[in-house]
Tab-separated table of C-alpha atoms in Angstrom:
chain	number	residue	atom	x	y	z
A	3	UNK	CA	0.000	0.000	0.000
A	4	UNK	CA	2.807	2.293	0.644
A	5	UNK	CA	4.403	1.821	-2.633
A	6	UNK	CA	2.030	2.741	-4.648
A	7	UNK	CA	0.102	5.190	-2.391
A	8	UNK	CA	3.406	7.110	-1.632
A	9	UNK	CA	5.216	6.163	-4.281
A	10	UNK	CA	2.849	8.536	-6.537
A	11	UNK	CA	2.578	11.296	-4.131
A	12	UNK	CA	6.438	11.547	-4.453
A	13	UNK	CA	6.561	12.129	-7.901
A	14	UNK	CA	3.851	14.601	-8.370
A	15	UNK	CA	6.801	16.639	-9.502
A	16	UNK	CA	7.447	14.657	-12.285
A	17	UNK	CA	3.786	16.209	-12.891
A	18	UNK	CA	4.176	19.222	-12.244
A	19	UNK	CA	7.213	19.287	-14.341
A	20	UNK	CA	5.083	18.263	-17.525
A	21	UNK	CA	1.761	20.484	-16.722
A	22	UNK	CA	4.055	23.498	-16.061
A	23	UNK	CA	5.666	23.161	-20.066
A	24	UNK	CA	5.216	24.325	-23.265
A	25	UNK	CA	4.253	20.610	-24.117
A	26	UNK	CA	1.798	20.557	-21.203
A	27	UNK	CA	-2.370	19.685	-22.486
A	28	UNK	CA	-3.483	21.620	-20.213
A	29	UNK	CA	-2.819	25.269	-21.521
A	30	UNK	CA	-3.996	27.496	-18.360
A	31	UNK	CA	-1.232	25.186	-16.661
A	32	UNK	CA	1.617	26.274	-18.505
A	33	UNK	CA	3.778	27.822	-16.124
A	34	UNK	CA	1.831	28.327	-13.139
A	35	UNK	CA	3.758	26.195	-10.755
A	36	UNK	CA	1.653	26.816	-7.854
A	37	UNK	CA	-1.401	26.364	-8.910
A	38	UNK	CA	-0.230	22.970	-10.113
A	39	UNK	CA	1.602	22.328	-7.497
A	40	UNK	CA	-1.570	23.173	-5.174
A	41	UNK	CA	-3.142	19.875	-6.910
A	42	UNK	CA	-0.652	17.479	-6.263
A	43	UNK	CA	-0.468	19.549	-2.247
A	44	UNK	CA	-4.245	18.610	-2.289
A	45	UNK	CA	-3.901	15.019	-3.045
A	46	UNK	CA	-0.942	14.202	-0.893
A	47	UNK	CA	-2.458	16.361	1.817
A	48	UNK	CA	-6.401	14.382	2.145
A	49	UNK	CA	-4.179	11.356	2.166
A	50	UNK	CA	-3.543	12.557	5.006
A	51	UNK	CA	-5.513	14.787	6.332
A	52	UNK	CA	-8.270	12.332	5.790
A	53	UNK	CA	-7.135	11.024	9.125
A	54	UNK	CA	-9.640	12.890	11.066
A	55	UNK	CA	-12.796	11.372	9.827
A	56	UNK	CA	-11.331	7.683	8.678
A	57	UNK	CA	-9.723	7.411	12.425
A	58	UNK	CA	-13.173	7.586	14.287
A	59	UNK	CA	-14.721	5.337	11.747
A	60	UNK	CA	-12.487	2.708	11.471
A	61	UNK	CA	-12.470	2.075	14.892
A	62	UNK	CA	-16.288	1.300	14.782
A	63	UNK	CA	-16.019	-0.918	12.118
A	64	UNK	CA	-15.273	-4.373	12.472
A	65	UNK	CA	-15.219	-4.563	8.694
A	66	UNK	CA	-12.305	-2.142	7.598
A	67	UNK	CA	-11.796	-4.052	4.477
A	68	UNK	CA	-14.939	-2.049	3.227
A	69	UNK	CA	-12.829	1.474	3.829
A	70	UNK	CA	-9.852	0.194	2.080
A	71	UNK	CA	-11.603	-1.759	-0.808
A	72	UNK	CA	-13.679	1.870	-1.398
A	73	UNK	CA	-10.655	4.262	-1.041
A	74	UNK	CA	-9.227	1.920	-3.791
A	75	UNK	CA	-11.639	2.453	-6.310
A	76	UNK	CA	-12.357	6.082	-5.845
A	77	UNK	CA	-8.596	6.689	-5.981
A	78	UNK	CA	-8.259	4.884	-9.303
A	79	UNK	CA	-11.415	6.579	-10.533
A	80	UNK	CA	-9.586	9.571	-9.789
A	81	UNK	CA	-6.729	9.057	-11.843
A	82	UNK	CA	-8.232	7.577	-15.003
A	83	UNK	CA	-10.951	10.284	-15.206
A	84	UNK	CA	-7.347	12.970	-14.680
A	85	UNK	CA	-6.384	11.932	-18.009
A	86	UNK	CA	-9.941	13.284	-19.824
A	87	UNK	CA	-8.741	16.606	-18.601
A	88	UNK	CA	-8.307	19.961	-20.332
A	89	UNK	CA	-8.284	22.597	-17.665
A	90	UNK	CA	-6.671	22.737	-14.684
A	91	UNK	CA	-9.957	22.904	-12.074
A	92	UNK	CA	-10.605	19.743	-14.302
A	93	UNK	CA	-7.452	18.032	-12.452
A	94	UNK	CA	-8.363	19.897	-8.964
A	95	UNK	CA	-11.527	17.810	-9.232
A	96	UNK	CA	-9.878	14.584	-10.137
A	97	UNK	CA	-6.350	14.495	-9.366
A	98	UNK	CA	-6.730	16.385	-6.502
A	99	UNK	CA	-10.223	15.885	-4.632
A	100	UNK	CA	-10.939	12.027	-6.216
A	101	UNK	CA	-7.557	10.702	-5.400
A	102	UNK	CA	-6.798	12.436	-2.449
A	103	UNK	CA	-10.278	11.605	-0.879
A	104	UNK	CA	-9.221	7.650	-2.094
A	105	UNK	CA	-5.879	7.477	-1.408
A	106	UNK	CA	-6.828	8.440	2.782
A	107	UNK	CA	-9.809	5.748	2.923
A	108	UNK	CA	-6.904	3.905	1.748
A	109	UNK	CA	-3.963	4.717	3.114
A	110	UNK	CA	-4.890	5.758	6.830
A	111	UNK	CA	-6.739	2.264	8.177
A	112	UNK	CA	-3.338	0.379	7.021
A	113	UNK	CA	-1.343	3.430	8.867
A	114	UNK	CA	-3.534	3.333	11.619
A	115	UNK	CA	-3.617	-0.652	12.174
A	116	UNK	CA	-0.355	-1.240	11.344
A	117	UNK	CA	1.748	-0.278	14.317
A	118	UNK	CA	-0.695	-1.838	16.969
A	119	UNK	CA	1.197	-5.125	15.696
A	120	UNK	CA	4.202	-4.680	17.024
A	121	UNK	CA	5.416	-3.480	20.286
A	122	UNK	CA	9.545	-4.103	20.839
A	123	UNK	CA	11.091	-3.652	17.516
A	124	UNK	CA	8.232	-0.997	16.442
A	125	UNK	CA	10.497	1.536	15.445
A	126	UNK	CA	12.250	-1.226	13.089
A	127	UNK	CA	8.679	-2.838	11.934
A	128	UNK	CA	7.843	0.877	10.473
A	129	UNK	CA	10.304	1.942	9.299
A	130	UNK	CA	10.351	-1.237	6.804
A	131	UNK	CA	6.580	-0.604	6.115
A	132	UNK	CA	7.275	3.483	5.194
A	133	UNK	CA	10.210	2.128	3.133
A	134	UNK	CA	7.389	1.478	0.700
A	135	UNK	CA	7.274	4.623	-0.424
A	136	UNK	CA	11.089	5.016	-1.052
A	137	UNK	CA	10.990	1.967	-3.264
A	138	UNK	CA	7.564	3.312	-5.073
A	139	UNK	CA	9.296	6.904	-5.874
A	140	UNK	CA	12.340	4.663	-7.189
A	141	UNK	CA	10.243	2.553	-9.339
A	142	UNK	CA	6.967	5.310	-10.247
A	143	UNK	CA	9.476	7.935	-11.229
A	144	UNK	CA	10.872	5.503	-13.650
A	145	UNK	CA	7.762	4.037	-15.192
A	146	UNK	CA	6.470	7.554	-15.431
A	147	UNK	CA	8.526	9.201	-17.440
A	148	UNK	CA	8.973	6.347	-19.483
A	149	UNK	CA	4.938	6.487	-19.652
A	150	UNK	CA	4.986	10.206	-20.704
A	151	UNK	CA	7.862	9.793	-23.320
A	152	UNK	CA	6.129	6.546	-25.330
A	153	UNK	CA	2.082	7.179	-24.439
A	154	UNK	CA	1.575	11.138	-23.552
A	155	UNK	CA	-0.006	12.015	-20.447
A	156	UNK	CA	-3.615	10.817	-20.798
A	157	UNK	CA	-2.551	6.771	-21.583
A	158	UNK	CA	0.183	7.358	-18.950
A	159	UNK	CA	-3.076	8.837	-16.539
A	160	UNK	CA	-5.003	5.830	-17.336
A	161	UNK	CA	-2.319	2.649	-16.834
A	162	UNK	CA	-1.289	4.000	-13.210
A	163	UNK	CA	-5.247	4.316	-12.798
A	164	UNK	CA	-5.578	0.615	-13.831
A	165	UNK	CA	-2.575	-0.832	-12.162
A	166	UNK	CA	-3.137	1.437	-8.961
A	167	UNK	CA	-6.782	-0.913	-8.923
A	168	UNK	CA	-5.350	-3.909	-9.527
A	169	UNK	CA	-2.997	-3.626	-7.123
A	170	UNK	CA	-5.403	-2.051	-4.650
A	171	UNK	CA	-7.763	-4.694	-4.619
A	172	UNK	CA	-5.925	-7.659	-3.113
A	173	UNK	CA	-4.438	-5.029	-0.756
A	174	UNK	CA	-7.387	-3.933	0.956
A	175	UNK	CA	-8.841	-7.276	1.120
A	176	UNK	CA	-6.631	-8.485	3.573
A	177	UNK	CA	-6.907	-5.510	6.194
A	178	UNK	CA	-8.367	-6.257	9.701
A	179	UNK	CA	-7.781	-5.166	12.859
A	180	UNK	CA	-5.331	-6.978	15.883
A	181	UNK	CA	-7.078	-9.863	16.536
A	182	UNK	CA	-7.047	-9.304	20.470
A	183	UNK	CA	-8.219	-5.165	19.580
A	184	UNK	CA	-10.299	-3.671	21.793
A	185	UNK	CA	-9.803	-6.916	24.338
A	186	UNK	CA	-6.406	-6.292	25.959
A	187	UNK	CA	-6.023	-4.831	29.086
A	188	UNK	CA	-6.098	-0.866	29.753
A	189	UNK	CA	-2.394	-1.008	29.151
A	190	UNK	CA	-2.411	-2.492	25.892
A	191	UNK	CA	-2.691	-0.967	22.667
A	192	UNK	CA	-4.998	-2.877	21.480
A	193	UNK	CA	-7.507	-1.921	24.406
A	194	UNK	CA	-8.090	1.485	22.951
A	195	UNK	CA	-9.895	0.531	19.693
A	196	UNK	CA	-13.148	2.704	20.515
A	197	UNK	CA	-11.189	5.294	22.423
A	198	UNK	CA	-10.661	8.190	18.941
A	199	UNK	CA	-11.814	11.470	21.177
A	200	UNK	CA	-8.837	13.146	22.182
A	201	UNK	CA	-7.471	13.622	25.603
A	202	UNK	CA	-8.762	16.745	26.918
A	203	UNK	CA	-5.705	17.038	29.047
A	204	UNK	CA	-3.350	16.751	26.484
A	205	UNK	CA	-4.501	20.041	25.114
A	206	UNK	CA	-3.187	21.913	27.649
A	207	UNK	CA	0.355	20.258	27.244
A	208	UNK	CA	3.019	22.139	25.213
A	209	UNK	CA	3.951	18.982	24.706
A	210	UNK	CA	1.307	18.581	22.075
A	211	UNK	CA	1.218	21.975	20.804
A	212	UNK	CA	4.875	21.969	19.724
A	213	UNK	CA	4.757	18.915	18.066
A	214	UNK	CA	1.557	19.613	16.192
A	215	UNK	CA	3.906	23.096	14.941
A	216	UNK	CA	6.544	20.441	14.506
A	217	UNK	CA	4.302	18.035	12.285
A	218	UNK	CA	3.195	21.083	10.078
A	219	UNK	CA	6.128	22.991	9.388
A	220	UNK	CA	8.015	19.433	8.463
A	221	UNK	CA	5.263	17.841	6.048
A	222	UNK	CA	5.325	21.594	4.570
A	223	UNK	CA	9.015	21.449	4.495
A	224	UNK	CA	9.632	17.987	3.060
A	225	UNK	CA	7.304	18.084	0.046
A	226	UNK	CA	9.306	21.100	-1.543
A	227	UNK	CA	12.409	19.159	-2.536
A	228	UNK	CA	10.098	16.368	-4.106
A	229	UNK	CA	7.915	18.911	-5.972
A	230	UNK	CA	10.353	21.177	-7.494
A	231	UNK	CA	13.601	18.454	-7.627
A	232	UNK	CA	12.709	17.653	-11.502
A	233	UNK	CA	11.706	21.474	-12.345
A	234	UNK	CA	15.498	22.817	-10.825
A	235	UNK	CA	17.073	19.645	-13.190
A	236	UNK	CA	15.457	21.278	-16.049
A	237	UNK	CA	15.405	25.000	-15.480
A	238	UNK	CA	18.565	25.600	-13.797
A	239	UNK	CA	20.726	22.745	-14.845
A	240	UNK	CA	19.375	22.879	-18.153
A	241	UNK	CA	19.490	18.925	-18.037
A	242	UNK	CA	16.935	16.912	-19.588
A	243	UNK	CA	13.137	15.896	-18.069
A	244	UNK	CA	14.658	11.858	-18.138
A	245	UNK	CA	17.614	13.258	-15.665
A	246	UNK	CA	15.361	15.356	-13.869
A	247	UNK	CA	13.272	11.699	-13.238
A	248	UNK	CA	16.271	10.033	-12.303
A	249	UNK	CA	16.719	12.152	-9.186
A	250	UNK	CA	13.699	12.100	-8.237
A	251	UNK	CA	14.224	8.266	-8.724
A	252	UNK	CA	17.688	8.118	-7.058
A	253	UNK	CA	16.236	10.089	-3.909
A	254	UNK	CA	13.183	7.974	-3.325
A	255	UNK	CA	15.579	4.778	-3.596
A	256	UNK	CA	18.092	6.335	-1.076
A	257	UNK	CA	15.047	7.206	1.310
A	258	UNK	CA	13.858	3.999	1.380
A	259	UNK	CA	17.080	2.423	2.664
A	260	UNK	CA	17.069	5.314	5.139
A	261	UNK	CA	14.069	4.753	6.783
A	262	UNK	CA	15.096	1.312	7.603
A	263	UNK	CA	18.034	2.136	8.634
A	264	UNK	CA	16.521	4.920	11.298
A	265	UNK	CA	14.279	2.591	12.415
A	266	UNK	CA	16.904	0.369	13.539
A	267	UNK	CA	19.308	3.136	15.016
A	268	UNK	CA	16.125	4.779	16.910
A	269	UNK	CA	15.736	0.793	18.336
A	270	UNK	CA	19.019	1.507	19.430
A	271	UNK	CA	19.548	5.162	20.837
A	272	UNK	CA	16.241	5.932	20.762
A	273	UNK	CA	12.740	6.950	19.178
A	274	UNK	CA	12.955	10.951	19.837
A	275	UNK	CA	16.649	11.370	19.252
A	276	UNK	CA	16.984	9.661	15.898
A	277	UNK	CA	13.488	12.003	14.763
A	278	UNK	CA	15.482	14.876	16.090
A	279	UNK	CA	18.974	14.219	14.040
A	280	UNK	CA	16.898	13.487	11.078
A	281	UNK	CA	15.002	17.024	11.195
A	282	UNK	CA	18.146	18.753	11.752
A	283	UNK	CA	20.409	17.632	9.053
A	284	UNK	CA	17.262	17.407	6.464
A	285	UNK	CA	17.650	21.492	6.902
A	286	UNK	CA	21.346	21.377	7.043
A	287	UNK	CA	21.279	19.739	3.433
A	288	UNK	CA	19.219	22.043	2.112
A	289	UNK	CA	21.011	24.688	2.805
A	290	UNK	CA	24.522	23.388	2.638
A	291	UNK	CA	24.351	21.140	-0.677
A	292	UNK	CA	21.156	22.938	-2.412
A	293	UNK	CA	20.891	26.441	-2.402
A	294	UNK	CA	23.009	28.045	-5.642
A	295	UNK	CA	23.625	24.148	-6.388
A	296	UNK	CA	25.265	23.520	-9.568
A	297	UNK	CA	25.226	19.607	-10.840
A	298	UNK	CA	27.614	17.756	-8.736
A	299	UNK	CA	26.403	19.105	-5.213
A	300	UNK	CA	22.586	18.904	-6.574
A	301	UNK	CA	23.826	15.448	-7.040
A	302	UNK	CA	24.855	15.399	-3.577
A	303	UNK	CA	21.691	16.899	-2.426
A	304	UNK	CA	19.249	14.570	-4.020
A	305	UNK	CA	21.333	12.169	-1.684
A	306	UNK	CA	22.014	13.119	1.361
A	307	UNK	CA	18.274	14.821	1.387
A	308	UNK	CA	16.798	11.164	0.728
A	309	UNK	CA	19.303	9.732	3.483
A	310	UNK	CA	18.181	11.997	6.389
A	311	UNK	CA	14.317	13.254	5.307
A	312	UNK	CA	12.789	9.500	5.783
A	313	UNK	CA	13.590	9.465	9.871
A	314	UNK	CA	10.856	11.573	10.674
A	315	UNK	CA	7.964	9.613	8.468
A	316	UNK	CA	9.042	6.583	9.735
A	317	UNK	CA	9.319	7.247	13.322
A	318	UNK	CA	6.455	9.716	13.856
A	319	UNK	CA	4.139	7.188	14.446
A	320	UNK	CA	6.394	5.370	17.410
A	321	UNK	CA	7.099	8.348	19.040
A	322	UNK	CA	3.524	8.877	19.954
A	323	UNK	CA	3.221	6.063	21.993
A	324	UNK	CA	6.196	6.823	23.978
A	325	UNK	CA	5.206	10.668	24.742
A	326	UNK	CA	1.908	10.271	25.121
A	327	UNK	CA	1.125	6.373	25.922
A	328	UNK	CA	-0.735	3.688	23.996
A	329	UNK	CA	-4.054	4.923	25.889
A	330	UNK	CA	-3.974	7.615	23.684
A	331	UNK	CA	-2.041	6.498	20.239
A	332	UNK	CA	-5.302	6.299	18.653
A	333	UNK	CA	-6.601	9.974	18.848
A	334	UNK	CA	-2.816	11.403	18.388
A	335	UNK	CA	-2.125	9.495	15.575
A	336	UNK	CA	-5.223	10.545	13.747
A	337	UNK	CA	-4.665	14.612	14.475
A	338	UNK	CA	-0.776	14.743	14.024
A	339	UNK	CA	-1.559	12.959	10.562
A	340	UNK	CA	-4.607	15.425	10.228
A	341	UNK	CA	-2.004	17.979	10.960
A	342	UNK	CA	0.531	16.875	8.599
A	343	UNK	CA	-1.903	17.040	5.389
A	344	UNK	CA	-2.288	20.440	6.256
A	345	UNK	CA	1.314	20.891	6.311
A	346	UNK	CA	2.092	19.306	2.734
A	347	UNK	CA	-0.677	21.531	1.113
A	348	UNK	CA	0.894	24.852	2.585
A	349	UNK	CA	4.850	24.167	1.417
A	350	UNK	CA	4.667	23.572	-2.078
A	351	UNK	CA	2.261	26.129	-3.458
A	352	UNK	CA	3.970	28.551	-1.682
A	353	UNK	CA	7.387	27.696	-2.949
A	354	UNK	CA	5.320	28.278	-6.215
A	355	UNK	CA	4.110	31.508	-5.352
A	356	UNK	CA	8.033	32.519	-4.617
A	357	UNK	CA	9.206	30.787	-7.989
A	358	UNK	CA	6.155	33.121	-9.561
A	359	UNK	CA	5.352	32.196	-13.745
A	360	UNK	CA	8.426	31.779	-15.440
A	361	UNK	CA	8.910	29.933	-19.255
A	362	UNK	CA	10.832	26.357	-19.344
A	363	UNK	CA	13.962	25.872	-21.775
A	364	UNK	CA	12.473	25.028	-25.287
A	365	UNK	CA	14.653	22.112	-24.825
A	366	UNK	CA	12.942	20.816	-21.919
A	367	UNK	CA	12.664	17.600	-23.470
A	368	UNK	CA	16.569	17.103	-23.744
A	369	UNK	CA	19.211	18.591	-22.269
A	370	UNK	CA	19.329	22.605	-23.273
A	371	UNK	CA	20.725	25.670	-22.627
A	372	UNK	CA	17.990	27.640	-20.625
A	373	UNK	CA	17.626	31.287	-21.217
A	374	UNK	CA	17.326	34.431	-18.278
A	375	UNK	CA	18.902	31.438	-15.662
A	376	UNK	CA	20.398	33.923	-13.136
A	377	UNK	CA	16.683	35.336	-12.425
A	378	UNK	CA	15.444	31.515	-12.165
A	379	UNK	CA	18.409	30.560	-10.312
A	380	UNK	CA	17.690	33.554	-7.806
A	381	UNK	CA	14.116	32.491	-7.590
A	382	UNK	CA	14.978	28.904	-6.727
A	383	UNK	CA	17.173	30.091	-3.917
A	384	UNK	CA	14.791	31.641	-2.282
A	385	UNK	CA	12.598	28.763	-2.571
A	386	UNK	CA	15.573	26.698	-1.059
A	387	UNK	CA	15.845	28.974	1.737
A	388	UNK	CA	12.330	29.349	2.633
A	389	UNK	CA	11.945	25.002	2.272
A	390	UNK	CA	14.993	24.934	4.698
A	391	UNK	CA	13.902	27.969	7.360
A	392	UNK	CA	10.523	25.373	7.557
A	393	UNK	CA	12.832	22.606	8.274
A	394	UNK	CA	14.992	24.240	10.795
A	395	UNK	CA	11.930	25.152	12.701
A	396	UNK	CA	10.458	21.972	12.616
A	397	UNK	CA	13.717	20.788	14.180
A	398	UNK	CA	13.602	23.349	16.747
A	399	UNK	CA	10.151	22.596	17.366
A	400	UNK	CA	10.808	18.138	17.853
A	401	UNK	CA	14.227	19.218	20.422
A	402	UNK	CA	11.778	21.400	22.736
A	403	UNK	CA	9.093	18.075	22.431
A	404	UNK	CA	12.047	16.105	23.788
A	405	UNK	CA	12.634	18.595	26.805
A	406	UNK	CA	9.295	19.140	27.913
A	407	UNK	CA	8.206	15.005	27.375
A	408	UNK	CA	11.505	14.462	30.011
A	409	UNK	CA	10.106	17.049	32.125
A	410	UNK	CA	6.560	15.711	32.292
A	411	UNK	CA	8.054	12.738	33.180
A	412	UNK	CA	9.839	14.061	35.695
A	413	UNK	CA	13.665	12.630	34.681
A	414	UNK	CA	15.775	12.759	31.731
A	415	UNK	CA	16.658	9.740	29.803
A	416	UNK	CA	19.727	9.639	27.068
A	417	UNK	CA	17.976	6.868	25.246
A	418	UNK	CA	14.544	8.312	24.162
């Protein structure tokens, strides 16, 4: 589910990148990189955000399989019916509103259900499952472009439609809840299975506030280098849309090993440190390998960005249970997540609005000499600093979560 749910979230850009250019089919798109960024934001961001109503209701249901098997068919629908479109609201409708309403009747009872399974080697168990998504960016951003290049956008629309169902299908056919959910005892996580309100007590905890701030400015933050990674390749670099693909490609692939590999180290030195050093030197490589990047360190960037951006999707989810307690994972989960879809549509539209309308390099196609680049290039830096001043707060915000958890508790632990 996370391979192909995520997996085309991540390369929206690839998207973008196409709707945004000369060769683009839908004309009032040409260009207007946040407005088209806005509808991949919107799909990405119900995925999410979808969280608040599909959290309540899937712990009523003893049937989830209904959710999942429903999500899967309106997200398709959603898809196919994108590649019918001529206008722009014509893809907010589909692309946007169809899929993302889908993809979070999909996506969240699998995200929801999924941890409750495992209780030592959590941290490890998810970050495997989110790894998904760095394997689907590998492989979609492949198959995509190659899609685009030999069958145009609408046939390329209308496969990932039809293989997103007939993957989908089988998926959500197997989901059910914990066996023993909803019968353990009041200190198990699978006692809580009716329990979706939130705490009222945990409202008045900075605790919560900060990493709600946290959760925003980070989802906003992290979508900008996977929107705009393909657009740089071909407006700055002046490289071709293929190349621009193969980052996107190379980054997803990198993240995926990442995640795995921070959900074994936070096993190891812990849930809220590991989230912490992740947010931190996410910003750090933006600003240190991206901003005024010429090939080699964008290179380096598309890297190092996919090694250290996949700790804090993958261990989000176990650090609620640790700050808050399994009594309450439930109704967390579901509002951070909430939270978080609000955050993705806010970054990238914005780092549209600060890009403003520009032209692409007539060569777009292949690899080109762009015209005007030192405005562009200015233009992307200031994207790259406003994606990595989001970043660095989010950081800020996840150290002061750590503080003020230990002092709750009352003592400070190294290993947290």
């Amino acid at each position: 589910m996370i391979f192909h749910v995520i997996g085309i979230n991540q390369v929206f850009g690839i998207f973008q990148e196409f709707y945004t250019s000369p060769q683009s089919n839908i004309k009032d798109a040409q260009g207007q990189d946040a407005l088209v960024s806005l509808i991949g934001s919107i799909g990405a961001g119900l995925t999410w955000s979808g969280s608040i109503f599909m959290n309540p209701l899937i712990a009523r249901l003893d049937n989830v399989k209904l959710v999942t098997f429903c999500g899967a068919l309106i997200m398709s629908l959603g898809l196919t019916l994108a590649s019918f479109a001529t206008r722009i609201w014509h893809l907010y409708l589909t692309q946007a509103l169809l899929y993302g309403l889908g993809s979070s009747m999909y996506y969240f009872p699998l995200m929801s259900l999924a941890p409750t399974y495992f209780d030592r080697h959590r941290g490890f168990a998810m970050g495997v499952i989110l790894a998904g998504s760095g394997v689907g960016g590998l492989v979609m951003a492949l198959v995509l472009q190659f899609l685009l290049d030999h069958h145009g956008i609408q046939w390329a629309l209308r496969i990932l439609g039809i293989w997103n169902l007939a993957v989908a299908i089988p998926v959500s056919l197997v989901v059910r809840h914990r066996p023993d959910y909803g019968l353990g005892s009041p200190g198990s996580m699978g006692s809580n299975r009716a329990h979706t309100a939130i705490n009222q007590t945990l409202l008045k905890r900075g605790t919560f506030w900060y990493q709600s701030i946290g959760a925003f400015l980070q989802a906003a933050g992290n979508v900008v280098p996977l929107y705009y990674m393909s657009s740089y390749t071909v407006s700055v670099l002046s490289l071709s849309r293929t190349e621009g693909s193969l980052f996107v490609s190379i980054n997803s692939g990198v993240n995926s090993l990442s995640r795995i590999a921070m959900g074994l180290l936070a096993d190891n030195i812990g849930r809220q440190n590991t989230l912490i050093a992740g947010t931190i030197l996410s910003a750090v490589s933006v600003f240190a390998l991206w901003y005024d990047a010429q090939q080699a360190r964008f290179i380096a960037f598309v890297v190092m960005y996919g090694v250290y951006a996949g700790g804090y999707n993958a261990l989000l989810p176990t650090t609620i249970t640790e700050i808050y307690g399994v009594e309450n994972y439930a109704s967390i989960n579901g509002v951070l997540y909430f939270i978080r879809g609000l955050g993705s549509m806010f970054g990238a539209p914005v780092a549209g609005l600060i890009l403003g309308s520009h032209s692409r390099s007539s060569a777009s196609s292949n690899a080109g000499v762009s015209i005007g680049l030192g405005p562009i290039r200015k233009r992307y830096n200031d994207v790259v600093v406003f994606d990595g001043m989001l970043l660095l707060a989010a950081a800020v915000c996840v150290g002061y979560v750590r503080w003020l958890d230990a002092r709750d508790k009352g003592t400070w632990r190294w290993k947290a």
